[in-house]
mmCIF file of C-alpha atoms in Angstrom:
data_model
loop_
_atom_site.group_PDB
_atom_site.id
_atom_site.type_symbol
_atom_site.label_atom_id
_atom_site.label_comp_id
_atom_site.label_asym_id
_atom_site.label_seq_id
_atom_site.Cartn_x
_atom_site.Cartn_y
_atom_site.Cartn_z
ATOM 1 C CA MET Q 1 87.733 -42.474 -31.314
ATOM 2 C CA SER Q 2 90.452 -42.251 -33.995
ATOM 3 C CA GLY Q 3 87.977 -42.432 -36.869
ATOM 4 C CA VAL Q 4 90.279 -44.769 -38.855
ATOM 5 C CA SER Q 5 89.404 -48.323 -39.879
ATOM 6 C CA LEU Q 6 92.504 -50.512 -39.698
ATOM 7 C CA ASN Q 7 93.334 -53.117 -42.307
ATOM 8 C CA PHE Q 8 94.190 -56.483 -40.784
ATOM 9 C CA ASP Q 9 94.959 -60.124 -41.472
ATOM 10 C CA ARG Q 10 93.281 -62.810 -39.378
ATOM 11 C CA ARG Q 11 94.093 -66.499 -39.347
ATOM 12 C CA GLY Q 12 94.037 -69.524 -37.058
ATOM 13 C CA SER Q 13 91.771 -70.340 -34.148
ATOM 14 C CA GLY Q 14 91.860 -70.299 -30.387
ATOM 15 C CA THR Q 15 92.460 -67.458 -27.955
ATOM 16 C CA PRO Q 16 92.876 -64.154 -29.864
ATOM 17 C CA LEU Q 17 96.339 -62.636 -30.204
ATOM 18 C CA LEU Q 18 97.036 -59.143 -31.581
ATOM 19 C CA LEU Q 19 100.278 -58.336 -33.432
ATOM 20 C CA VAL Q 20 101.457 -54.720 -33.879
ATOM 21 C CA HIS Q 21 104.248 -53.997 -36.375
ATOM 22 C CA GLY Q 22 107.029 -51.433 -36.240
ATOM 23 C CA LEU Q 23 107.983 -48.230 -38.041
ATOM 24 C CA GLY Q 24 107.617 -48.371 -41.821
ATOM 25 C CA ALA Q 25 106.275 -51.919 -41.798
ATOM 26 C CA SER Q 26 102.881 -53.589 -42.200
ATOM 27 C CA TRP Q 27 101.122 -56.666 -40.847
ATOM 28 C CA ALA Q 28 103.156 -58.804 -43.264
ATOM 29 C CA SER Q 29 106.371 -58.120 -41.325
ATOM 30 C CA TRP Q 30 105.161 -60.939 -39.053
ATOM 31 C CA SER Q 31 105.050 -63.414 -41.959
ATOM 32 C CA PRO Q 32 108.025 -65.529 -40.761
ATOM 33 C CA ILE Q 33 106.020 -66.614 -37.692
ATOM 34 C CA LEU Q 34 102.347 -66.072 -38.595
ATOM 35 C CA ASP Q 35 101.472 -69.594 -39.643
ATOM 36 C CA GLN Q 36 103.250 -71.118 -36.640
ATOM 37 C CA LEU Q 37 101.341 -68.874 -34.242
ATOM 38 C CA ALA Q 38 98.076 -69.560 -36.080
ATOM 39 C CA GLN Q 39 98.422 -73.259 -35.316
ATOM 40 C CA HIS Q 40 97.665 -72.338 -31.693
ATOM 41 C CA ARG Q 41 95.965 -68.933 -31.672
ATOM 42 C CA ASP Q 42 93.453 -66.720 -33.462
ATOM 43 C CA VAL Q 43 96.081 -64.307 -34.799
ATOM 44 C CA ILE Q 44 95.101 -60.758 -35.771
ATOM 45 C CA SER Q 45 97.833 -58.680 -37.414
ATOM 46 C CA ILE Q 46 96.990 -55.032 -38.059
ATOM 47 C CA ASP Q 47 98.291 -52.285 -40.315
ATOM 48 C CA LEU Q 48 98.748 -49.170 -38.179
ATOM 49 C CA PRO Q 49 97.216 -45.897 -39.455
ATOM 50 C CA GLY Q 50 99.229 -44.619 -42.408
ATOM 51 C CA PHE Q 51 101.023 -47.946 -42.892
ATOM 52 C CA GLY Q 52 100.261 -50.894 -45.133
ATOM 53 C CA ASP Q 53 96.687 -50.594 -46.382
ATOM 54 C CA SER Q 54 95.337 -48.506 -43.488
ATOM 55 C CA ALA Q 55 94.414 -44.860 -44.027
ATOM 56 C CA PRO Q 56 96.412 -42.265 -42.073
ATOM 57 C CA LEU Q 57 95.082 -40.565 -38.988
ATOM 58 C CA PRO Q 58 93.057 -37.421 -39.661
ATOM 59 C CA GLY Q 59 94.970 -35.480 -37.004
ATOM 60 C CA GLU Q 60 98.442 -35.374 -35.514
ATOM 61 C CA VAL Q 61 100.542 -38.536 -35.653
ATOM 62 C CA THR Q 62 102.004 -39.311 -32.230
ATOM 63 C CA ILE Q 63 102.729 -42.507 -30.352
ATOM 64 C CA ALA Q 64 99.713 -41.701 -28.194
ATOM 65 C CA SER Q 65 97.378 -41.156 -31.170
ATOM 66 C CA LEU Q 66 98.593 -44.317 -32.917
ATOM 67 C CA THR Q 67 98.024 -46.247 -29.694
ATOM 68 C CA ASP Q 68 94.555 -44.702 -29.422
ATOM 69 C CA ALA Q 69 93.777 -46.201 -32.837
ATOM 70 C CA VAL Q 70 94.848 -49.661 -31.685
ATOM 71 C CA SER Q 71 92.808 -49.296 -28.507
ATOM 72 C CA ASP Q 72 89.794 -48.295 -30.627
ATOM 73 C CA PHE Q 73 90.349 -51.343 -32.852
ATOM 74 C CA ILE Q 74 90.310 -53.609 -29.799
ATOM 75 C CA ALA Q 75 87.074 -52.061 -28.571
ATOM 76 C CA THR Q 76 85.384 -52.033 -31.994
ATOM 77 C CA HIS Q 77 86.122 -55.710 -32.602
ATOM 78 C CA ASP Q 78 85.080 -56.822 -29.096
ATOM 79 C CA LEU Q 79 88.604 -57.931 -28.224
ATOM 80 C CA ALA Q 80 88.776 -56.703 -24.629
ATOM 81 C CA GLY Q 81 91.512 -58.516 -22.742
ATOM 82 C CA ILE Q 82 93.327 -59.650 -25.888
ATOM 83 C CA ASP Q 83 96.994 -60.595 -25.541
ATOM 84 C CA THR Q 84 99.237 -58.213 -27.469
ATOM 85 C CA VAL Q 85 102.628 -58.578 -29.146
ATOM 86 C CA GLY Q 86 104.556 -55.675 -30.640
ATOM 87 C CA SER Q 87 107.781 -55.140 -32.547
ATOM 88 C CA SER Q 88 109.932 -51.988 -32.263
ATOM 89 C CA MET Q 89 107.532 -49.020 -32.408
ATOM 90 C CA GLY Q 90 104.694 -51.521 -32.084
ATOM 91 C CA ALA Q 91 106.393 -52.963 -29.008
ATOM 92 C CA ARG Q 92 106.402 -49.534 -27.438
ATOM 93 C CA MET Q 93 102.712 -49.235 -28.260
ATOM 94 C CA VAL Q 94 101.721 -52.544 -26.630
ATOM 95 C CA LEU Q 95 103.631 -51.452 -23.527
ATOM 96 C CA GLU Q 96 101.631 -48.225 -23.614
ATOM 97 C CA LEU Q 97 98.416 -50.244 -23.921
ATOM 98 C CA ALA Q 98 99.468 -52.286 -20.882
ATOM 99 C CA ARG Q 99 100.276 -49.103 -18.981
ATOM 100 C CA ARG Q 100 96.765 -47.864 -19.782
ATOM 101 C CA GLY Q 101 95.242 -51.143 -18.611
ATOM 102 C CA VAL Q 102 94.224 -52.288 -22.103
ATOM 103 C CA GLY Q 103 94.699 -55.868 -23.291
ATOM 104 C CA GLY Q 104 95.889 -59.001 -21.535
ATOM 105 C CA ASP Q 105 99.402 -60.431 -21.475
ATOM 106 C CA THR Q 106 101.967 -58.319 -23.316
ATOM 107 C CA VAL Q 107 105.097 -59.286 -25.253
ATOM 108 C CA ALA Q 108 107.249 -56.338 -26.401
ATOM 109 C CA LEU Q 109 110.102 -57.162 -28.798
ATOM 110 C CA ASP Q 110 112.913 -54.575 -28.841
ATOM 111 C CA PRO Q 111 110.672 -51.598 -27.992
ATOM 112 C CA GLY Q 112 111.590 -48.005 -28.750
ATOM 113 C CA GLY Q 113 111.219 -45.194 -26.250
ATOM 114 C CA PHE Q 114 113.981 -46.062 -23.785
ATOM 115 C CA TRP Q 115 116.883 -44.164 -25.322
ATOM 116 C CA SER Q 116 119.353 -41.908 -23.544
ATOM 117 C CA PRO Q 117 119.719 -38.457 -25.183
ATOM 118 C CA GLY Q 118 122.868 -39.568 -26.994
ATOM 119 C CA GLU Q 119 121.306 -42.830 -28.163
ATOM 120 C CA LEU Q 120 118.279 -40.940 -29.398
ATOM 121 C CA ARG Q 121 120.484 -38.651 -31.493
ATOM 122 C CA PHE Q 122 122.194 -41.706 -32.966
ATOM 123 C CA PHE Q 123 118.845 -43.364 -33.725
ATOM 124 C CA SER Q 124 117.491 -40.214 -35.339
ATOM 125 C CA THR Q 125 120.584 -39.603 -37.451
ATOM 126 C CA ALA Q 126 120.846 -43.210 -38.616
ATOM 127 C CA LEU Q 127 117.201 -43.608 -39.552
ATOM 128 C CA LYS Q 128 116.829 -40.222 -41.210
ATOM 129 C CA ALA Q 129 119.958 -40.896 -43.248
ATOM 130 C CA SER Q 130 118.849 -44.360 -44.362
ATOM 131 C CA LEU Q 131 115.260 -43.489 -45.331
ATOM 132 C CA PRO Q 132 116.141 -41.474 -48.474
ATOM 133 C CA LEU Q 133 118.426 -44.313 -49.549
ATOM 134 C CA VAL Q 134 115.715 -46.953 -49.108
ATOM 135 C CA LEU Q 135 113.165 -44.816 -50.939
ATOM 136 C CA GLY Q 136 115.561 -43.913 -53.740
ATOM 137 C CA LEU Q 137 116.549 -47.532 -54.373
ATOM 138 C CA GLN Q 138 112.965 -48.735 -54.880
ATOM 139 C CA PRO Q 139 113.348 -49.271 -58.684
ATOM 140 C CA VAL Q 140 116.185 -51.772 -58.129
ATOM 141 C CA MET Q 141 114.899 -53.216 -54.868
ATOM 142 C CA PRO Q 142 113.908 -56.639 -56.325
ATOM 143 C CA ALA Q 143 117.467 -57.155 -57.552
ATOM 144 C CA LEU Q 144 119.011 -55.970 -54.271
ATOM 145 C CA THR Q 145 116.805 -58.107 -52.047
ATOM 146 C CA GLY Q 146 117.072 -61.064 -54.412
ATOM 147 C CA ASN Q 147 120.656 -61.877 -53.467
ATOM 148 C CA PRO Q 148 122.441 -62.321 -50.103
ATOM 149 C CA VAL Q 149 124.928 -59.512 -50.721
ATOM 150 C CA GLY Q 150 122.159 -57.005 -51.418
ATOM 151 C CA ARG Q 151 120.149 -58.081 -48.383
ATOM 152 C CA THR Q 152 123.232 -57.736 -46.218
ATOM 153 C CA ALA Q 153 123.924 -54.213 -47.464
ATOM 154 C CA LEU Q 154 120.315 -53.130 -46.923
ATOM 155 C CA LEU Q 155 119.466 -54.833 -43.646
ATOM 156 C CA THR Q 156 122.627 -55.087 -41.546
ATOM 157 C CA GLN Q 157 121.214 -52.393 -39.253
ATOM 158 C CA PHE Q 158 118.166 -54.551 -38.527
ATOM 159 C CA SER Q 159 119.292 -58.186 -38.665
ATOM 160 C CA ALA Q 160 122.195 -60.138 -37.242
ATOM 161 C CA ALA Q 161 122.170 -62.377 -40.333
ATOM 162 C CA PRO Q 162 120.423 -60.488 -43.161
ATOM 163 C CA TRP Q 163 121.839 -62.791 -45.831
ATOM 164 C CA LYS Q 164 119.707 -65.619 -44.369
ATOM 165 C CA LEU Q 165 116.413 -63.751 -44.697
ATOM 166 C CA PRO Q 166 114.019 -64.939 -47.420
ATOM 167 C CA SER Q 167 114.164 -62.510 -50.328
ATOM 168 C CA SER Q 168 110.365 -62.158 -50.251
ATOM 169 C CA VAL Q 169 110.453 -60.951 -46.637
ATOM 170 C CA ALA Q 170 113.226 -58.451 -47.361
ATOM 171 C CA LEU Q 171 111.518 -57.107 -50.492
ATOM 172 C CA HIS Q 172 108.155 -56.665 -48.802
ATOM 173 C CA GLU Q 173 109.768 -54.823 -45.898
ATOM 174 C CA MET Q 174 111.533 -52.422 -48.228
ATOM 175 C CA ARG Q 175 108.374 -51.895 -50.281
ATOM 176 C CA SER Q 176 106.448 -51.146 -47.077
ATOM 177 C CA PHE Q 177 108.653 -48.135 -46.376
ATOM 178 C CA LYS Q 178 107.717 -46.659 -49.745
ATOM 179 C CA LYS Q 179 104.002 -47.299 -49.154
ATOM 180 C CA ALA Q 180 103.859 -45.881 -45.613
ATOM 181 C CA THR Q 181 102.204 -42.465 -45.845
ATOM 182 C CA SER Q 182 102.799 -41.708 -42.158
ATOM 183 C CA LEU Q 183 106.409 -42.857 -42.058
ATOM 184 C CA ARG Q 184 108.084 -39.488 -41.537
ATOM 185 C CA GLN Q 185 105.469 -38.236 -39.076
ATOM 186 C CA ALA Q 186 105.801 -41.400 -36.995
ATOM 187 C CA LEU Q 187 109.589 -41.145 -37.037
ATOM 188 C CA ASP Q 188 109.338 -37.535 -35.872
ATOM 189 C CA ALA Q 189 106.992 -38.677 -33.098
ATOM 190 C CA LEU Q 190 109.532 -41.250 -31.932
ATOM 191 C CA VAL Q 191 112.414 -38.771 -32.031
ATOM 192 C CA ASP Q 192 110.742 -35.593 -30.776
ATOM 193 C CA GLY Q 193 108.020 -37.009 -28.525
ATOM 194 C CA PRO Q 194 108.272 -38.097 -24.895
ATOM 195 C CA LEU Q 195 109.949 -41.307 -23.838
ATOM 196 C CA GLN Q 196 107.829 -44.295 -22.886
ATOM 197 C CA GLU Q 197 106.310 -44.154 -19.409
ATOM 198 C CA GLY Q 198 106.407 -47.202 -17.179
ATOM 199 C CA ALA Q 199 103.790 -48.778 -14.946
ATOM 200 C CA PRO Q 200 103.930 -49.667 -11.239
ATOM 201 C CA GLU Q 201 104.075 -53.372 -10.519
ATOM 202 C CA GLY Q 202 100.655 -54.989 -10.419
ATOM 203 C CA THR Q 203 98.890 -52.310 -12.479
ATOM 204 C CA THR Q 204 99.090 -53.917 -15.939
ATOM 205 C CA PRO Q 205 96.201 -56.170 -17.021
ATOM 206 C CA GLY Q 206 98.463 -59.201 -17.496
ATOM 207 C CA ARG Q 207 102.048 -60.358 -17.563
ATOM 208 C CA VAL Q 208 104.612 -58.174 -19.349
ATOM 209 C CA THR Q 209 107.499 -59.769 -21.217
ATOM 210 C CA ILE Q 210 110.256 -57.739 -22.867
ATOM 211 C CA GLY Q 211 112.370 -59.493 -25.508
ATOM 212 C CA TRP Q 212 115.638 -58.094 -26.836
ATOM 213 C CA GLY Q 213 118.172 -59.106 -29.466
ATOM 214 C CA ARG Q 214 121.737 -59.063 -28.190
ATOM 215 C CA GLN Q 215 122.955 -57.667 -31.535
ATOM 216 C CA ASP Q 216 120.249 -54.994 -31.873
ATOM 217 C CA ARG Q 217 121.736 -51.941 -33.617
ATOM 218 C CA VAL Q 218 118.543 -49.853 -33.538
ATOM 219 C CA THR Q 219 117.400 -50.059 -29.928
ATOM 220 C CA LEU Q 220 120.685 -50.891 -28.264
ATOM 221 C CA PRO Q 221 120.770 -53.794 -25.770
ATOM 222 C CA LYS Q 222 121.700 -51.470 -22.894
ATOM 223 C CA GLN Q 223 118.161 -50.041 -23.183
ATOM 224 C CA ALA Q 224 116.634 -53.371 -22.170
ATOM 225 C CA GLU Q 225 117.327 -52.843 -18.477
ATOM 226 C CA ARG Q 226 115.640 -49.422 -18.611
ATOM 227 C CA ALA Q 227 112.532 -50.960 -20.136
ATOM 228 C CA HIS Q 228 112.622 -53.776 -17.590
ATOM 229 C CA ALA Q 229 112.961 -51.270 -14.732
ATOM 230 C CA ALA Q 230 110.082 -49.168 -16.088
ATOM 231 C CA PHE Q 231 107.801 -52.204 -15.844
ATOM 232 C CA PRO Q 232 108.781 -53.841 -12.550
ATOM 233 C CA GLY Q 233 107.654 -57.433 -12.398
ATOM 234 C CA SER Q 234 108.180 -57.878 -16.128
ATOM 235 C CA GLU Q 235 110.267 -60.716 -17.523
ATOM 236 C CA LEU Q 236 113.306 -59.847 -19.674
ATOM 237 C CA HIS Q 237 114.214 -62.383 -22.360
ATOM 238 C CA TRP Q 238 117.413 -62.210 -24.406
ATOM 239 C CA PHE Q 239 117.674 -63.497 -27.979
ATOM 240 C CA ASP Q 240 121.194 -64.605 -28.914
ATOM 241 C CA LYS Q 241 122.470 -64.089 -32.478
ATOM 242 C CA CYS Q 242 119.623 -61.661 -33.028
ATOM 243 C CA GLY Q 243 119.218 -58.102 -34.262
ATOM 244 C CA HIS Q 244 116.246 -55.752 -34.015
ATOM 245 C CA PHE Q 245 113.635 -58.228 -35.260
ATOM 246 C CA PRO Q 246 113.561 -61.542 -33.365
ATOM 247 C CA MET Q 247 110.870 -62.904 -35.719
ATOM 248 C CA TRP Q 248 113.464 -62.589 -38.502
ATOM 249 C CA ASP Q 249 116.598 -63.882 -36.776
ATOM 250 C CA GLN Q 250 115.118 -66.281 -34.202
ATOM 251 C CA PRO Q 251 111.615 -67.198 -35.459
ATOM 252 C CA ALA Q 252 111.224 -70.489 -33.597
ATOM 253 C CA GLN Q 253 112.377 -68.973 -30.296
ATOM 254 C CA THR Q 254 110.079 -65.990 -30.854
ATOM 255 C CA VAL Q 255 107.068 -68.253 -31.375
ATOM 256 C CA ASP Q 256 107.940 -70.199 -28.219
ATOM 257 C CA LEU Q 257 108.283 -66.978 -26.207
ATOM 258 C CA ILE Q 258 104.965 -65.560 -27.431
ATOM 259 C CA LEU Q 259 103.036 -68.776 -26.842
ATOM 260 C CA GLY Q 260 104.699 -69.346 -23.490
ATOM 261 C CA ARG Q 261 104.115 -65.834 -22.156
ATOM 262 C CA THR Q 262 100.533 -65.275 -23.316
ATOM 263 C CA ALA Q 263 97.379 -67.032 -22.192
#
């Protein structure tokens, strides 16, 4: 057991659905689609260890140990067989849960862990260069995220249309980076740890769906076929006019995909 109690938001009713956020974020990164999903499902959005309001892990931070904590959460809350949805690092983690046989249907949105060596170097360099900037700009972040030009400058790497994002969503995302106590350790785990393993067809507990934005500048679109090949039998869905976060750029389509590809 991880020994960490995870903070979470729960809303709606129906069949349970677990949402797992990405690097530097918190459960609130799902806010553009939470209420729509909650009209149909019992939606549980967690803060990973060391992110949001969850305490960090007591030991080493790796993708495996973070996934262990999510698996423990599922067991502790009697959620065996729950459908899982992840974004970015969280998408990699729900794929890892599926590979382990944990959960139900799985929807992974732009997962990490399928880089080539060159792409991994690019990812590492870009993220490690942008983190000090994001952290250093925290005092003026409300002003930057409060106008379309500022949002575009900050979030072009993550969104195909950052100027359209609600300022509240952009500000909370930027504040989450500052709050995340395990941010650097998790980034190191993504960069220095092993790539994501796949699963033979028929061995996951439910259907696997992999969604990808065609304008993703973080996990490049060419990586989608590698993820699809690693999970034979999975369905690959493309989001047009979409960057790294489909729930930001294509919220209605993301809701439809999640509801259509989970129980």
